[in-house]
Amino acid sequence: MALVEINNLHKSFGSNHVLRGIDFSVEQGEVVCVIGPSGSGKSTLLRCVNLLEVPQEGQVIVRGEDITDPDCHLDAARASIGMVFQQFNLFPHLSVLTNCAVAQTTVLKRKPEEAEKIARANLDRVGLTDKVHAFPAQLSGGQQQRVAIARALSMDPALMLFDEPTSALDPELVGDVLTVMRKLALEGMTMLVVTHEMAFARDVADRVVFMDGGVIVEQGPPAEVIGNPQEERTKLFLKRVLDPTHVQDN
Amino acid sequence: MSEETPAGTTDARPGAIDAVPVRHPGRWVAIAVIAVLVAMLVHLLLTNKAFDWKFVFQAMNQTPVISGFLKGTLLVTVLSMIVGVGGGVLLAVMRLSDNPILSGVSWAFTWFFRSIPRYLLLFTMGTLGVLFPSGVSLGIPFDWKIIEWLGMSGDWRFLTLDANQVFTGLVAGVIGLGLSEAAYMAEIARAGIMSVDKGQAEAAEALGMPKGKAMRRVVLPQAMRVIVPPTGNETIAMLKDTSLLLAVPVIGELFYQLQSIGSTYYKTFPIAVAATLYYLLATSVLMVGQYFLERHFGKGFGTTAPRAARPAGAGGA
């Protein structure tokens, strides 16, 4: 059984039909990268997986539980899905350590000492052992995003969602975050990553999904989708992304 | 523009000069004027017999005045602000809710209590007892009509308070001032909650926190940073509005007590001075409290903790 299964997902914002019938699944241990032009609905798709956006139609089944069902325990399902945002969204009034511990104690009901131990272990995992007592505003963007990853990992998630995790970073800080994500993938974490980092998608993903206009246009192993795309729209997008000096003809 | 300058002007240019600090003649004039005015004020305070300082301090030391200050002024301020801040935050959360009933109720409450002058509100609170000659009861509405219709007897009320105790004295004052304050605090709290980035609640909910917990643990502590300064203002305003308690009527209050001493001894001016000193004292204490509150809720927001130097080259983008 797939870890995440999405059936016929539709989402509109007003008259803007962002997702037009998505069928899609993520297997246990799989790393899936979602690529596509801005406005293609890839972030919306990701935000539907933990119901930050509520779809108008369709099902989102996470670990066998339909989370679009109003009777499901949405908060429990969310606790098992880690999410990393483009803008980090760390809690600025809490220290790095408390950022990673607060949901453990309030949602998972772990004891404060246990939560702190787990938080420290995960901060160690992202290479920020020496920043536990800092506040988010005292960290660089790359460090903040790694804290955000440690915060999500501290909940022992079955799945990690990444919503353009490096898009808000200065170029030279992108590498640190991607290194952490690469390590997670090697450790067998199930990951769904919306990204513009083609090199990361090519090297790390088990499967690449190309979205455009609210539908999945093409998906498959990176060597096929990025290396040898079949669809015209995929070719055009990759040409623009991989060769930024290419004169855009829109 | 031509870069060439006529030879004559170039030669006439002075060489390096001895730098003299910029003079500020205006400042010296201002200092002189202010010094004279301050001296005049000190002269007035010390020599004018109307101040009657001995009487001022005697009046300030009277037991009913001190008790009026502690109970009628300070205690009512504290209790009213507790009702006001608690109620205001609740109203703000209701107002921002998706539920149209809750947000409508919150809007109506704010509309009603902001429309009524506090003096009138307190006056009304003191007279509300007339509505409940047999006490204020909590229970099922229209109970006696239903009971009569069913042919039964008794009542369906589980708590009855004596209206003449609820709508009188300090309790009425605290209810009136607290409800009025809640209406103002609701707008302040709403502004504070809206000032917190939407991503904060999203991040908390993505971690599995229910909406209420996300509000308490993540959104409100950050909103407090915006809420505290105007709340300090409100608290100081409340301190002074306790002098309106006379409308209830409550006489165990600072200004009324001082005034009654003043009218007994025909010394109204020294009494005004005594009241001014009390209010100055209390406001100063409140301002110190506000400083510490702001420092507490400002944690993690920049100025106190210096931002770590960014890695070399960062920020170029």
Coordinates of C-alpha atoms in Angstrom, one line a residue:
Chain A
M1 CA 0.0 0.0 0.0
A2 CA 1.3 3.4 -0.9
L3 CA 2.1 5.8 2.0
V4 CA 0.3 8.6 0.3
E5 CA -2.4 8.1 -2.3
I6 CA -4.2 10.9 -4.0
N7 CA -7.3 10.3 -6.1
N8 CA -8.9 12.8 -8.5
L9 CA -7.9 15.9 -6.5
H10 CA -9.5 19.2 -7.4
K11 CA -8.8 22.6 -5.8
S12 CA -9.9 26.0 -6.8
F13 CA -9.2 29.5 -5.3
G14 CA -12.3 31.3 -6.4
S15 CA -12.5 31.0 -10.2
N16 CA -8.9 29.9 -10.4
H17 CA -8.9 26.1 -10.9
V18 CA -5.4 25.2 -9.5
L19 CA -5.6 21.4 -9.4
R20 CA -7.6 19.7 -12.1
G21 CA -7.9 16.1 -11.1
I22 CA -4.6 14.8 -9.7
D23 CA -4.0 11.0 -9.3
F24 CA -0.8 10.4 -7.6
S25 CA 0.9 8.3 -5.0
V26 CA 4.1 8.1 -2.9
E27 CA 5.5 4.7 -1.8
Q28 CA 7.2 4.1 1.5
G29 CA 10.9 5.2 1.3
E30 CA 10.5 6.9 -2.0
V31 CA 11.9 10.4 -2.8
V32 CA 9.6 12.2 -5.2
C33 CA 10.5 15.6 -6.6
V34 CA 7.7 17.8 -8.1
I35 CA 8.8 20.3 -10.7
G36 CA 7.0 22.7 -12.9
P37 CA 6.5 26.3 -13.8
S38 CA 5.2 28.7 -11.1
G39 CA 1.4 28.6 -10.9
S40 CA 1.4 25.0 -12.0
G41 CA -0.2 23.9 -8.7
K42 CA 2.7 22.0 -7.3
S43 CA 2.8 23.8 -3.9
T44 CA -1.0 23.5 -3.7
L45 CA -0.7 19.8 -4.3
L46 CA 1.9 19.5 -1.5
R47 CA -0.2 21.6 0.9
C48 CA -3.2 19.3 0.2
V49 CA -1.2 16.3 1.5
N50 CA -1.5 17.6 5.1
L51 CA -4.7 19.5 4.4
L52 CA -3.3 23.0 4.9
E53 CA -5.4 23.5 1.7
V54 CA -8.7 21.8 1.7
P55 CA -9.5 20.3 -1.7
Q56 CA -13.0 20.7 -3.1
E57 CA -13.0 17.2 -4.6
G58 CA -11.0 14.0 -4.3
Q59 CA -9.3 12.0 -1.6
V60 CA -6.0 12.2 0.2
I61 CA -5.1 8.9 1.8
V62 CA -2.2 9.0 4.2
R63 CA -1.1 5.6 5.7
G64 CA -4.5 4.1 4.8
E65 CA -6.5 7.0 6.4
D66 CA -8.6 9.3 4.3
I67 CA -7.7 12.7 5.8
T68 CA -10.3 14.5 3.8
D69 CA -12.9 12.6 5.8
P70 CA -14.3 15.1 8.4
D71 CA -14.2 12.3 11.0
C72 CA -10.5 11.5 10.7
H73 CA -8.0 12.6 13.4
L74 CA -6.5 15.3 11.2
D75 CA -4.1 16.6 14.0
A76 CA -2.7 13.2 14.6
A77 CA -2.2 12.7 10.9
R78 CA -0.5 16.0 10.6
A79 CA 1.8 15.2 13.5
S80 CA 3.1 12.2 11.5
I81 CA 3.8 14.4 8.4
G82 CA 6.7 16.8 8.6
M83 CA 6.5 20.0 6.7
V84 CA 9.3 22.4 5.7
F85 CA 8.2 25.8 4.3
Q86 CA 9.7 28.1 1.8
Q87 CA 9.8 30.9 4.4
F88 CA 11.0 28.6 7.2
N89 CA 8.1 29.7 9.6
L90 CA 10.2 29.1 12.7
F91 CA 8.6 30.4 15.9
P92 CA 10.5 33.7 16.4
H93 CA 9.6 34.0 20.1
L94 CA 11.1 30.6 21.0
S95 CA 14.7 29.4 21.1
V96 CA 15.9 26.9 18.6
L97 CA 15.6 24.1 21.1
T98 CA 12.1 25.1 22.1
N99 CA 11.1 25.4 18.4
C100 CA 12.0 21.7 18.1
A101 CA 10.4 20.6 21.4
V102 CA 7.2 22.6 21.7
A103 CA 5.1 20.3 19.5
Q104 CA 6.6 17.2 21.0
T105 CA 5.4 18.1 24.4
T106 CA 2.0 19.6 23.4
V107 CA 1.0 17.2 20.6
L108 CA 2.9 14.0 21.3
K109 CA 2.7 14.5 25.1
R110 CA 6.4 13.6 25.5
K111 CA 8.1 14.6 28.8
P112 CA 10.1 17.8 28.5
E113 CA 13.4 16.0 29.2
E114 CA 12.7 13.5 26.5
A115 CA 11.6 16.1 24.0
E116 CA 14.7 18.1 24.7
K117 CA 16.9 15.0 24.1
I118 CA 15.2 14.3 20.8
A119 CA 15.4 17.9 19.7
R120 CA 19.1 18.0 20.5
A121 CA 19.7 14.8 18.6
N122 CA 17.9 16.2 15.5
L123 CA 19.7 19.5 15.7
D124 CA 22.9 17.5 15.8
R125 CA 21.7 15.7 12.7
V126 CA 21.3 19.0 10.7
G127 CA 24.7 20.2 12.1
L128 CA 23.4 22.9 14.5
T129 CA 24.5 21.5 17.8
D130 CA 26.1 24.8 18.8
K131 CA 22.9 26.9 18.1
V132 CA 20.4 25.3 20.5
H133 CA 20.0 28.4 22.6
A134 CA 19.9 30.9 19.8
F135 CA 16.8 32.6 18.6
P136 CA 15.7 32.2 15.0
A137 CA 16.5 35.9 14.2
Q138 CA 20.1 35.3 15.1
L139 CA 20.6 32.6 12.5
S140 CA 21.2 32.8 8.7
G141 CA 18.5 31.7 6.3
G142 CA 20.3 28.4 5.7
Q143 CA 20.6 27.7 9.4
Q144 CA 16.9 28.6 10.0
Q145 CA 15.8 26.2 7.3
R146 CA 17.9 23.4 8.9
V147 CA 16.3 24.2 12.3
A148 CA 12.9 23.9 10.5
I149 CA 14.0 20.5 9.2
A150 CA 15.1 19.4 12.7
R151 CA 11.8 20.7 14.1
A152 CA 9.8 18.5 11.6
L153 CA 12.1 15.5 12.2
S154 CA 11.7 15.7 16.0
M155 CA 8.1 14.5 15.5
D156 CA 9.4 11.2 14.0
P157 CA 7.4 11.8 10.8
A158 CA 6.5 9.0 8.4
L159 CA 6.8 11.4 5.6
M160 CA 8.5 14.8 5.0
L161 CA 7.0 17.5 2.8
F162 CA 9.3 20.2 1.4
D163 CA 7.8 23.3 -0.2
E164 CA 10.5 24.9 -2.2
P165 CA 12.9 24.7 0.8
T166 CA 15.7 26.6 -0.8
S167 CA 13.9 29.2 -2.8
A168 CA 14.2 31.9 -0.1
L169 CA 17.9 31.3 0.5
D170 CA 20.9 33.2 -0.7
P171 CA 22.6 31.1 -3.3
E172 CA 25.7 30.2 -1.2
L173 CA 23.5 28.9 1.6
V174 CA 21.5 26.5 -0.6
G175 CA 24.1 23.8 -0.5
D176 CA 23.9 23.2 3.3
V177 CA 20.2 22.6 3.2
L178 CA 20.4 20.3 0.2
T179 CA 23.2 18.3 1.9
V180 CA 20.9 17.7 4.9
M181 CA 18.0 16.7 2.6
R182 CA 20.3 14.4 0.6
K183 CA 21.4 12.7 3.9
L184 CA 17.8 12.2 4.9
A185 CA 17.0 10.6 1.5
L186 CA 19.9 8.2 2.0
E187 CA 18.6 7.3 5.4
G188 CA 15.4 6.1 3.7
M189 CA 13.1 9.0 4.7
T190 CA 10.0 9.2 2.5
M191 CA 10.1 12.7 0.9
L192 CA 7.9 14.7 -1.3
V193 CA 9.8 17.8 -2.5
V194 CA 8.6 20.7 -4.5
T195 CA 11.8 22.2 -5.9
H196 CA 13.5 24.2 -8.6
E197 CA 16.8 22.5 -7.9
M198 CA 17.1 20.4 -11.0
A199 CA 20.5 18.9 -9.9
F200 CA 19.0 17.8 -6.7
A201 CA 16.0 16.3 -8.4
R202 CA 18.2 14.5 -10.9
D203 CA 20.6 13.1 -8.3
V204 CA 18.4 12.3 -5.3
A205 CA 14.8 11.7 -6.6
D206 CA 13.5 8.2 -7.3
R207 CA 10.8 9.8 -9.3
V208 CA 10.3 13.2 -10.8
V209 CA 6.8 14.6 -11.4
F210 CA 6.3 17.4 -13.9
M211 CA 3.2 19.5 -13.4
D212 CA 1.7 22.2 -15.5
G213 CA -1.7 23.9 -15.5
G214 CA -3.0 21.9 -12.6
V215 CA -2.3 18.4 -14.0
I216 CA 0.6 15.9 -13.9
V217 CA 2.0 16.1 -17.4
E218 CA 4.8 13.5 -17.1
Q219 CA 6.4 11.4 -14.4
G220 CA 9.1 8.8 -14.1
P221 CA 12.7 8.3 -13.1
P222 CA 14.8 11.5 -13.3
A223 CA 16.8 10.1 -16.1
E224 CA 13.7 9.9 -18.2
V225 CA 11.7 13.0 -17.2
I226 CA 14.7 15.3 -16.9
G227 CA 17.1 13.4 -19.1
N228 CA 14.8 12.5 -22.0
P229 CA 11.4 14.2 -21.6
Q230 CA 8.6 13.0 -23.9
E231 CA 6.1 15.9 -23.6
E232 CA 6.5 19.2 -25.4
R233 CA 5.7 21.2 -22.2
T234 CA 8.3 19.4 -20.2
K235 CA 10.9 20.0 -22.8
L236 CA 10.1 23.7 -23.0
F237 CA 10.2 24.1 -19.2
L238 CA 13.5 22.2 -18.8
K239 CA 15.0 24.2 -21.5
R240 CA 14.1 27.4 -19.7
V241 CA 15.3 26.2 -16.3
L242 CA 18.5 24.5 -17.3
D243 CA 19.5 27.3 -19.7
P244 CA 18.5 30.5 -17.9
T245 CA 20.3 32.7 -20.6
H246 CA 17.8 31.3 -23.1
V247 CA 15.7 34.1 -24.4
Q248 CA 12.2 33.5 -23.1
D249 CA 9.6 33.5 -25.9
N250 CA 6.5 34.5 -24.0
Chain B
M1 CA 29.2 71.4 -16.8
S2 CA 32.7 72.6 -17.4
E3 CA 35.4 71.2 -15.1
E4 CA 37.7 74.2 -15.7
T5 CA 37.6 76.9 -13.2
P6 CA 39.0 80.3 -13.8
A7 CA 42.6 80.5 -12.4
G8 CA 41.7 83.5 -10.2
T9 CA 39.0 81.7 -8.2
T10 CA 41.2 78.6 -7.7
D11 CA 44.0 80.7 -6.2
A12 CA 41.5 82.5 -3.9
R13 CA 40.3 79.3 -2.4
P14 CA 41.4 79.0 1.3
G15 CA 43.6 76.1 2.4
A16 CA 42.8 73.6 5.1
I17 CA 40.8 75.2 7.9
D18 CA 40.8 74.6 11.7
A19 CA 37.6 72.6 12.1
V20 CA 35.3 74.1 14.7
P21 CA 32.4 72.1 16.0
V22 CA 29.1 73.3 14.5
R23 CA 27.6 75.9 16.7
H24 CA 24.1 75.6 17.9
P25 CA 23.0 79.1 19.0
G26 CA 19.4 78.0 18.9
R27 CA 20.0 75.5 21.6
W28 CA 21.6 78.0 24.0
V29 CA 18.6 80.4 23.5
A30 CA 16.2 77.5 24.2
I31 CA 18.2 76.5 27.3
A32 CA 18.1 80.1 28.6
V33 CA 14.3 80.4 28.0
I34 CA 13.6 77.0 29.6
A35 CA 15.8 77.7 32.6
V36 CA 13.9 80.9 33.3
L37 CA 10.6 79.1 33.0
V38 CA 11.7 76.3 35.3
A39 CA 12.9 78.8 37.9
M40 CA 9.5 80.6 37.7
L41 CA 7.8 77.3 38.2
V42 CA 9.9 76.4 41.2
H43 CA 9.3 79.9 42.6
L44 CA 5.6 79.4 42.2
L45 CA 5.6 75.9 43.8
L46 CA 7.6 77.0 46.8
T47 CA 6.3 80.5 47.5
N48 CA 2.7 80.5 46.5
K49 CA 0.6 80.1 49.6
A50 CA -2.3 78.6 47.7
F51 CA -0.4 75.3 47.4
D52 CA -0.5 74.8 51.1
W53 CA 1.9 71.8 50.9
K54 CA 1.3 70.9 54.5
F55 CA -2.4 70.5 53.9
V56 CA -1.6 68.5 50.6
F57 CA 0.4 65.9 52.4
Q58 CA -2.0 65.8 55.4
A59 CA -4.9 65.1 53.0
M60 CA -2.9 62.5 51.2
N61 CA -2.2 60.7 54.5
Q62 CA -5.9 60.3 55.5
T63 CA -7.0 56.7 56.0
P64 CA -10.1 57.0 53.7
V65 CA -7.9 58.6 51.0
I66 CA -5.3 55.9 51.2
S67 CA -7.9 53.1 51.2
G68 CA -9.7 54.8 48.3
F69 CA -6.5 54.9 46.4
L70 CA -5.7 51.2 47.1
K71 CA -9.2 49.8 46.6
G72 CA -11.2 52.2 44.5
T73 CA -8.3 53.2 42.2
L74 CA -5.6 50.5 42.1
L75 CA -7.7 47.4 42.7
V76 CA -10.5 48.5 40.4
T77 CA -7.9 49.3 37.7
V78 CA -6.3 45.9 38.0
L79 CA -9.6 43.9 38.1
S80 CA -11.1 45.9 35.3
M81 CA -8.1 45.4 33.1
I82 CA -8.1 41.7 33.8
V83 CA -11.8 41.6 32.7
G84 CA -10.9 43.9 29.8
V85 CA -7.8 42.1 28.5
G86 CA -9.3 38.6 28.9
G87 CA -12.6 39.7 27.4
G88 CA -10.9 41.6 24.6
V89 CA -8.7 38.7 23.6
L90 CA -11.7 36.4 23.6
L91 CA -13.7 38.9 21.5
A92 CA -10.8 39.3 19.1
V93 CA -10.6 35.5 18.5
M94 CA -14.3 35.4 18.1
R95 CA -14.3 38.3 15.6
L96 CA -11.6 36.6 13.5
S97 CA -13.4 33.3 13.6
D98 CA -15.0 31.9 10.4
N99 CA -18.2 31.3 12.4
P100 CA -20.5 34.2 11.4
I101 CA -22.5 33.9 14.7
L102 CA -19.4 34.3 16.8
S103 CA -17.9 37.2 14.8
G104 CA -21.3 38.9 14.7
V105 CA -21.7 38.7 18.4
S106 CA -18.2 40.1 18.9
W107 CA -18.9 42.9 16.5
A108 CA -22.2 43.8 18.3
F109 CA -20.6 43.8 21.7
T110 CA -17.9 46.1 20.5
W111 CA -20.4 48.4 18.8
F112 CA -22.6 48.6 21.9
F113 CA -19.9 49.2 24.6
R114 CA -17.8 51.5 22.5
S115 CA -20.9 53.7 21.9
I116 CA -21.7 54.4 25.6
P117 CA -19.8 57.0 27.6
R118 CA -18.2 55.3 30.6
Y119 CA -19.8 57.7 33.0
L120 CA -23.3 56.8 31.6
L121 CA -22.4 53.1 31.6
L122 CA -21.3 53.2 35.2
F123 CA -24.4 55.2 36.1
T124 CA -26.5 52.5 34.4
M125 CA -24.7 49.7 36.1
G126 CA -25.7 51.2 39.4
T127 CA -29.3 51.2 38.5
L128 CA -29.5 47.7 36.9
G129 CA -30.8 46.3 40.1
V130 CA -34.2 47.6 39.2
L131 CA -34.4 44.9 36.4
F132 CA -34.0 42.1 38.9
P133 CA -36.1 42.8 42.0
S134 CA -36.0 39.1 42.9
G135 CA -32.4 38.6 42.2
V136 CA -30.3 37.7 39.1
S137 CA -31.0 34.1 38.2
L138 CA -29.3 31.8 35.8
G139 CA -31.5 29.0 34.4
I140 CA -33.7 28.1 31.6
P141 CA -35.3 31.1 29.9
F142 CA -39.1 31.4 30.1
D143 CA -39.1 28.7 32.7
W144 CA -42.2 29.8 34.5
K145 CA -44.1 30.1 31.3
I146 CA -43.2 26.5 30.3
I147 CA -43.9 25.3 33.8
E148 CA -47.3 26.9 33.8
W149 CA -48.1 25.4 30.4
L150 CA -47.1 22.0 31.6
G151 CA -49.2 22.4 34.7
M152 CA -46.2 22.0 37.0
S153 CA -44.8 24.2 39.8
G154 CA -41.4 25.4 41.0
D155 CA -38.7 26.9 38.9
W156 CA -35.8 25.8 36.7
R157 CA -33.1 28.2 38.0
F158 CA -29.9 26.9 39.5
L159 CA -28.1 30.1 40.6
T160 CA -29.6 33.2 42.0
L161 CA -27.6 36.3 43.1
D162 CA -28.9 39.3 45.0
A163 CA -29.0 42.0 42.3
N164 CA -28.5 44.7 44.9
Q165 CA -25.2 43.1 45.7
V166 CA -24.1 42.6 42.1
F167 CA -25.1 46.0 40.8
T168 CA -23.6 48.1 43.5
G169 CA -20.3 49.4 44.7
L170 CA -17.0 48.1 43.4
V171 CA -18.5 45.0 41.7
A172 CA -20.7 47.1 39.5
G173 CA -17.8 49.4 38.8
V174 CA -15.5 46.6 37.8
I175 CA -18.2 45.0 35.6
G176 CA -18.9 48.3 33.9
L177 CA -15.3 49.4 33.3
G178 CA -14.3 45.9 32.4
L179 CA -16.9 45.4 29.8
S180 CA -16.3 48.8 28.3
E181 CA -12.5 48.1 28.3
A182 CA -13.1 44.7 26.6
A183 CA -14.7 46.4 23.7
Y184 CA -11.6 48.6 23.2
M185 CA -9.1 45.8 23.9
A186 CA -10.9 43.6 21.3
E187 CA -9.7 45.9 18.6
I188 CA -6.2 46.1 20.0
A189 CA -6.0 42.3 20.3
R190 CA -7.4 41.8 16.9
A191 CA -4.7 44.1 15.4
G192 CA -2.1 42.1 17.4
I193 CA -3.3 38.7 16.1
M194 CA -3.5 40.0 12.5
S195 CA 0.1 41.3 12.8
V196 CA 1.4 37.7 13.2
D197 CA 2.3 36.1 9.9
K198 CA -0.2 33.5 8.7
G199 CA 2.7 31.0 8.2
Q200 CA 3.1 30.8 12.0
A201 CA -0.4 29.3 12.5
E202 CA 0.2 27.1 9.5
A203 CA 3.5 25.8 10.8
A204 CA 1.9 25.1 14.2
E205 CA -1.0 23.3 12.6
A206 CA 1.3 21.3 10.3
L207 CA 3.0 20.0 13.5
G208 CA -0.4 18.7 14.6
M209 CA -1.4 21.4 17.0
P210 CA -5.1 22.0 17.2
K211 CA -6.2 25.5 16.2
G212 CA -6.7 26.6 19.9
K213 CA -3.3 25.4 21.0
A214 CA -1.6 27.0 18.0
M215 CA -3.3 30.3 19.0
R216 CA -2.2 30.0 22.6
R217 CA 1.3 28.7 22.2
V218 CA 2.4 30.3 18.9
V219 CA 0.2 33.2 17.7
L220 CA -0.8 35.0 20.9
P221 CA 2.7 35.2 22.4
Q222 CA 3.8 37.0 19.2
A223 CA 0.7 39.1 19.1
M224 CA 1.5 40.3 22.6
R225 CA 4.4 42.2 21.3
V226 CA 2.0 44.4 19.4
I227 CA -0.7 44.3 22.1
V228 CA 1.3 45.4 25.1
P229 CA 2.2 49.1 24.2
P230 CA -1.4 50.2 23.5
T231 CA -2.6 48.1 26.5
G232 CA -0.2 50.2 28.7
N233 CA -2.0 53.2 27.3
E234 CA -5.4 51.6 28.1
T235 CA -4.3 50.8 31.7
I236 CA -3.2 54.3 32.4
A237 CA -6.5 55.6 30.9
M238 CA -8.3 53.1 33.1
L239 CA -6.5 54.3 36.2
K240 CA -7.8 57.8 35.6
D241 CA -11.3 56.6 34.6
T242 CA -11.7 55.0 38.1
S243 CA -12.5 58.6 39.1
L244 CA -15.8 58.1 37.3
L245 CA -16.8 55.4 39.8
L246 CA -18.8 58.1 41.6
A247 CA -21.5 57.6 39.0
V248 CA -22.3 54.0 40.3
P249 CA -22.0 55.4 43.0
V250 CA -18.8 54.3 44.7
I251 CA -17.4 56.7 47.1
G252 CA -14.4 54.6 48.3
E253 CA -12.3 56.0 45.5
L254 CA -9.3 58.4 45.6
F255 CA -10.7 61.5 43.9
Y256 CA -14.1 61.5 45.7
Q257 CA -12.4 61.1 49.1
L258 CA -10.0 63.9 48.4
Q259 CA -12.7 66.2 47.1
S260 CA -14.8 65.6 50.2
I261 CA -11.9 66.7 52.4
G262 CA -11.4 69.7 50.1
S263 CA -15.0 70.8 50.4
T264 CA -15.0 70.3 54.1
Y265 CA -12.0 72.6 54.6
Y266 CA -12.7 74.9 51.6
K267 CA -9.3 74.0 50.1
T268 CA -10.1 72.8 46.6
F269 CA -6.8 73.6 45.0
P270 CA -4.4 71.7 47.4
I271 CA -6.8 68.8 46.9
A272 CA -6.3 68.9 43.1
V273 CA -2.5 68.9 43.8
A274 CA -2.8 65.9 46.1
A275 CA -4.8 63.9 43.5
T276 CA -2.4 64.9 40.8
L277 CA 0.5 63.5 42.9
Y278 CA -1.3 60.2 43.5
Y279 CA -2.1 59.7 39.8
L280 CA 1.5 60.7 38.8
L281 CA 2.8 58.1 41.3
A282 CA 0.6 55.3 40.1
T283 CA 1.2 56.0 36.4
S284 CA 5.0 56.0 37.0
V285 CA 4.7 52.5 38.6
L286 CA 2.6 51.3 35.7
M287 CA 5.1 52.6 33.2
V288 CA 7.9 50.6 34.9
G289 CA 5.7 47.5 34.7
Q290 CA 5.0 48.1 31.0
Y291 CA 8.8 48.3 30.3
F292 CA 9.3 44.8 31.8
L293 CA 6.3 43.4 29.9
E294 CA 7.6 44.8 26.6
R295 CA 11.0 43.3 27.3
H296 CA 9.5 39.9 28.0
F297 CA 7.3 39.7 24.9
G298 CA 10.0 41.2 22.7
K299 CA 12.2 38.2 23.2
G300 CA 13.6 36.9 19.9
F301 CA 12.6 40.1 18.0
G302 CA 15.9 41.7 17.1
T303 CA 17.0 44.7 19.2
T304 CA 17.9 43.1 22.5
A305 CA 19.8 40.1 21.0
P306 CA 22.2 41.4 18.4
R307 CA 21.8 39.7 15.1
A308 CA 24.8 37.4 14.4
A309 CA 27.0 38.6 11.6
R310 CA 25.9 37.0 8.3
P311 CA 28.5 34.8 6.5
A312 CA 30.8 36.8 4.2
G313 CA 29.2 37.7 1.0
A314 CA 25.7 37.0 2.2
G315 CA 23.1 39.6 1.4
G316 CA 24.6 40.3 -2.0
A317 CA 22.1 38.1 -3.9

